[in-house]
Coordinates of C-alpha atoms in Angstrom, one line a residue:
R12 CA 116.2 85.6 118.9
A13 CA 113.1 84.2 120.5
L14 CA 112.1 87.8 121.4
A15 CA 112.6 88.8 117.8
Y16 CA 110.2 86.0 116.8
V17 CA 107.6 87.2 119.3
M18 CA 107.9 90.8 118.1
R19 CA 107.4 89.7 114.5
L20 CA 104.2 88.0 115.4
L21 CA 102.9 91.1 117.2
H22 CA 104.0 93.3 114.3
I23 CA 101.9 91.5 111.8
R24 CA 98.9 90.9 114.0
L25 CA 96.8 93.1 111.8
G26 CA 97.8 91.1 108.7
L27 CA 96.7 87.9 110.4
L28 CA 93.3 89.4 111.3
L29 CA 92.8 90.4 107.7
L30 CA 93.6 86.9 106.6
C31 CA 91.0 85.3 108.8
S32 CA 88.2 86.1 106.3
T33 CA 90.1 84.4 103.4
A34 CA 92.0 81.7 105.2
S35 CA 89.7 78.9 103.9
S36 CA 90.6 79.8 100.3
G37 CA 94.2 80.7 100.9
A38 CA 93.7 84.0 99.1
C39 CA 95.0 87.3 100.1
P40 CA 92.7 90.2 101.1
P41 CA 91.7 92.5 98.2
S42 CA 94.3 95.3 97.5
P43 CA 93.2 98.7 98.8
P44 CA 92.3 101.4 96.2
P45 CA 95.3 103.1 94.4
K46 CA 97.0 105.8 96.4
S47 CA 98.5 109.1 95.2
A48 CA 101.9 109.3 93.7
T49 CA 103.4 111.0 96.7
A50 CA 102.2 108.5 99.4
P51 CA 104.8 106.0 100.6
V52 CA 104.2 102.3 99.7
E53 CA 103.2 100.5 102.9
L54 CA 105.5 97.5 103.5
G55 CA 103.4 95.9 106.3
G56 CA 104.6 92.5 107.6
A57 CA 107.2 92.3 104.8
R58 CA 109.1 95.2 106.3
D59 CA 111.5 93.2 108.5
F60 CA 112.6 90.8 105.8
A61 CA 115.9 91.4 103.9
L62 CA 114.8 88.7 101.5
L63 CA 111.3 87.2 101.0
A64 CA 110.5 84.7 98.2
K65 CA 107.6 82.4 97.3
D66 CA 109.4 79.5 95.6
A67 CA 113.1 79.3 96.4
A68 CA 116.3 81.2 97.5
T69 CA 119.7 80.0 96.5
S70 CA 122.8 81.5 98.1
A71 CA 126.5 81.2 97.3
V72 CA 129.0 81.0 100.2
G73 CA 129.7 84.4 101.5
A74 CA 126.4 86.1 100.9
T75 CA 125.2 88.2 103.9
F76 CA 121.8 89.3 105.0
V77 CA 121.0 91.9 107.5
G78 CA 117.5 91.2 108.6
D79 CA 115.2 88.2 108.3
L80 CA 114.8 85.7 105.5
G81 CA 111.5 84.0 104.6
I82 CA 110.1 81.6 102.1
S83 CA 106.4 80.7 101.5
P84 CA 104.4 78.8 100.4
H85 CA 107.4 76.6 99.6
G86 CA 109.3 75.1 102.5
Y87 CA 112.8 75.0 103.9
V88 CA 114.1 72.5 101.3
E89 CA 114.0 75.3 98.8
L90 CA 116.5 77.3 100.9
T91 CA 119.8 76.3 99.4
G92 CA 123.3 77.3 100.6
F93 CA 122.4 78.8 103.9
A94 CA 123.7 76.2 106.3
L95 CA 120.5 76.2 108.3
N96 CA 120.4 75.3 112.0
P97 CA 118.5 73.0 112.4
A98 CA 119.3 71.7 109.0
G99 CA 116.2 69.6 108.4
A100 CA 112.5 69.5 109.2
T101 CA 111.7 71.1 112.6
T102 CA 108.8 72.0 114.7
D103 CA 110.7 75.1 115.8
P104 CA 109.3 78.4 114.5
F105 CA 112.5 79.5 112.9
S106 CA 116.0 78.4 112.0
T107 CA 119.3 80.4 112.0
S108 CA 122.1 80.8 109.4
P109 CA 125.6 82.1 109.8
Q110 CA 124.8 84.3 106.7
V111 CA 121.7 85.8 108.2
S112 CA 121.8 88.3 111.1
G113 CA 118.1 87.8 111.8
L114 CA 116.0 84.7 111.7
V115 CA 115.1 82.3 108.9
Y116 CA 111.4 81.4 108.4
A117 CA 109.9 78.7 106.2
S118 CA 106.2 77.8 105.6
D119 CA 106.7 74.3 107.0
Y120 CA 108.2 75.4 110.3
G121 CA 106.2 75.2 113.6
G122 CA 104.4 77.6 115.8
G123 CA 102.7 80.5 114.2
T124 CA 105.3 80.8 111.4
P125 CA 103.1 79.5 108.5
A126 CA 100.3 82.0 109.2
M127 CA 102.9 84.8 109.8
L128 CA 104.5 84.1 106.4
E129 CA 101.2 83.9 104.7
A130 CA 100.4 87.4 105.9
A131 CA 103.9 88.7 104.9
V132 CA 103.6 87.2 101.4
C133 CA 100.1 88.9 101.1
D134 CA 101.8 92.1 102.1
M135 CA 104.5 91.5 99.5
E136 CA 101.8 91.1 96.8
A137 CA 100.1 94.3 98.1
I138 CA 103.4 96.2 97.7
Y139 CA 103.7 95.0 94.1
F140 CA 100.1 96.0 93.1
D141 CA 100.2 99.2 95.0
A142 CA 103.4 100.3 93.3
A143 CA 102.1 99.2 89.9
S144 CA 98.8 101.1 90.2
R145 CA 100.2 104.5 91.1
P146 CA 99.6 107.3 88.5
V147 CA 102.7 108.3 86.6
S148 CA 104.0 111.7 87.6
S149 CA 103.5 114.5 85.1
G150 CA 106.4 115.6 82.9
P151 CA 108.3 114.0 80.0
S152 CA 111.1 112.7 82.3
Y153 CA 108.7 110.3 84.1
S154 CA 107.7 108.2 81.1
N155 CA 110.4 106.0 79.6
F156 CA 113.3 108.1 81.0
Q157 CA 116.1 108.1 78.5
G158 CA 114.3 105.4 76.5
G159 CA 114.7 103.0 79.4
N160 CA 118.5 102.9 78.8
V161 CA 120.9 104.7 81.1
A162 CA 124.2 104.6 79.3
T163 CA 127.4 103.1 80.6
N164 CA 129.4 105.4 82.9
T165 CA 126.8 108.2 82.9
E166 CA 125.4 110.0 85.9
V167 CA 121.7 111.1 86.0
T168 CA 119.6 112.8 88.6
L169 CA 116.1 111.7 89.3
A170 CA 113.6 113.9 91.2
A171 CA 111.0 112.1 93.4
G172 CA 107.9 110.7 91.6
V173 CA 106.5 107.7 89.8
Y174 CA 108.5 106.6 86.7
K175 CA 107.0 104.3 84.1
F176 CA 109.0 102.1 81.6
D177 CA 106.9 100.4 78.9
T178 CA 109.5 97.7 78.3
L179 CA 112.7 97.1 80.2
L180 CA 115.0 99.4 82.3
Q181 CA 118.6 98.9 81.4
I182 CA 121.3 100.5 83.6
G183 CA 124.7 100.5 82.0
A184 CA 127.9 99.4 83.7
G185 CA 129.3 102.1 86.0
A186 CA 126.2 104.3 85.7
T187 CA 125.1 106.4 88.7
L188 CA 121.5 107.3 89.6
N189 CA 121.3 110.2 92.0
L190 CA 118.0 110.4 93.8
V191 CA 117.6 113.9 95.3
G192 CA 115.0 114.6 97.8
S193 CA 114.0 114.4 101.5
S194 CA 112.8 111.9 104.0
S195 CA 109.3 112.4 102.7
S196 CA 110.2 111.9 99.1
V197 CA 108.9 108.8 97.3
W198 CA 110.3 107.1 94.2
I199 CA 108.4 104.4 92.4
F200 CA 109.7 102.8 89.2
Q201 CA 107.1 100.8 87.3
I202 CA 109.0 98.5 84.9
A203 CA 106.9 96.5 82.5
G204 CA 109.8 94.2 81.5
Y205 CA 113.1 93.4 83.0
L206 CA 115.3 95.5 85.3
N207 CA 118.8 94.8 84.2
V208 CA 121.6 96.5 86.2
D209 CA 125.1 96.0 84.8
A210 CA 128.2 95.7 86.9
D211 CA 129.5 98.6 89.1
A212 CA 126.3 100.7 88.8
K213 CA 125.0 102.5 91.8
V214 CA 122.1 104.4 93.3
V215 CA 123.0 107.4 95.5
L216 CA 120.6 109.1 97.9
L217 CA 121.2 112.9 98.1
S218 CA 119.6 115.4 100.4
D219 CA 117.7 118.3 99.0
G220 CA 119.0 120.4 101.9
T221 CA 116.3 119.5 104.4
S222 CA 116.8 115.7 105.1
T223 CA 118.1 112.6 103.4
P224 CA 115.8 110.3 101.4
L225 CA 114.7 107.0 103.0
I226 CA 115.3 103.5 101.5
D227 CA 111.8 102.6 102.6
N228 CA 110.4 105.1 100.1
I229 CA 112.0 103.7 97.0
V230 CA 110.3 100.8 95.2
W231 CA 111.5 99.1 92.0
Q232 CA 108.4 97.3 90.7
V233 CA 109.5 94.8 88.1
A234 CA 107.0 92.9 86.0
Q235 CA 109.5 90.3 84.9
Q236 CA 113.0 89.5 86.3
A237 CA 115.4 91.8 88.1
H238 CA 119.1 91.5 87.9
I239 CA 121.6 93.5 90.0
G240 CA 125.0 93.2 88.5
A241 CA 128.4 92.4 90.1
R242 CA 129.7 95.0 92.5
S243 CA 126.7 97.3 92.0
I244 CA 125.4 99.2 95.0
W245 CA 121.6 99.4 94.6
Q246 CA 119.1 101.0 97.0
G247 CA 115.4 100.6 97.7
N248 CA 112.9 97.7 97.7
V249 CA 113.2 95.5 94.6
I250 CA 110.0 93.6 94.0
S251 CA 109.9 91.3 91.0
F252 CA 107.0 89.4 89.6
L253 CA 109.5 86.7 88.6
A254 CA 113.0 86.0 89.9
T255 CA 115.7 88.3 91.2
T256 CA 119.3 87.5 90.7
F257 CA 122.5 89.2 92.1
G258 CA 126.0 89.2 90.7
A259 CA 129.1 88.7 92.7
D260 CA 129.8 91.3 95.4
A261 CA 126.7 93.3 94.6
K262 CA 125.1 95.1 97.5
L263 CA 121.4 96.0 98.0
K264 CA 120.5 98.5 100.7
G265 CA 116.9 97.7 101.1
R266 CA 114.9 94.5 100.5
S267 CA 114.5 91.9 97.9
F268 CA 110.9 90.6 97.3
A269 CA 110.8 87.9 94.7
Q270 CA 107.4 86.4 93.8
T271 CA 109.2 83.3 92.5
A272 CA 112.9 82.8 93.4
A273 CA 116.1 84.7 94.3
T274 CA 119.6 83.7 93.4
L275 CA 122.6 85.3 95.1
A276 CA 126.2 85.1 94.1
A277 CA 129.2 85.2 96.5
G278 CA 129.8 88.4 98.4
I279 CA 126.3 89.8 98.0
I280 CA 125.1 91.9 100.9
I281 CA 121.4 92.7 101.4
E282 CA 120.7 95.0 104.3
R283 CA 117.3 96.5 105.1

C-alpha cells in the first residue's frame, strides 16, 4: 500500500506543478478551452478514486469501494462509518478501511497528501466544467431525450454523444439504458437539475461490433443532486455539483465525484 501511495503521487505530478502558480490563493488553475463532443473527458488525478468528495462521506456498514477514497478540503472527521485505521488524527499519509480496497486520503493527513488531494479536487472540478461546456450533439434525441423522463420498466438505446437536459433526468424503476458504441465512443449527460434513478434501473454497455464501450468515457454531469436508487446498476462517472446518494444494494461501475457530500446505504458497491 505504501507503493500505491508513491505511485499516486507520481501520477498527479503534473497536477501539482500546475497548482504551484495558484497555491497562495488556494485556487485551481483555469479550465482549458471547451473540447469537441467526441473527445473523452480527462480524469487526471481523480482517476484512481472510487469516491472523491469535498465536504463529507457517510457510509453504512457493508458498503464496498474498489479503488481509493478521498476527502478535501474537509478532513478525516467527515468520513463516517468507514472504521478507519488509524481511527484518529495521524501524520501518516493515508489510512485504511475494511470497506475500501485501496487507500483512504484526507486533507489533514501527513506527507504529500494535502497537496495531492488539492490537485485531485481541482481535476474533479475540471471534469465537471469540461463536461458541462461540451456542445450538444445534433439531432432531436440529444436535447431533453424523452422529456427527461425514462418511464418505468422501459428499455431505451442511446448512441454516443452529448445529451442535454434542461431540468432533471428521471429514470423510472426497472428502466434500462443501453449505451451502444465502441471503446472510442463518448457519452456525456449534461443535467441542469437532479439525476434521480429509481430502484432496479440499470445502464448496459453494448458493443457496436468492433469493441465494448469504456466506463471512463461516460460522464453524468449533474448540476444539483444525484441519487442512484436501491439495487440499481449504474455505469460511468457521476459528478454532482451538490451531493450524491445511493440506495441499498446499488452498484456503480465507475466513480462518484461529489462536490459536497456522498451518502451510501448498506450493500452499495462502487468500483472504478
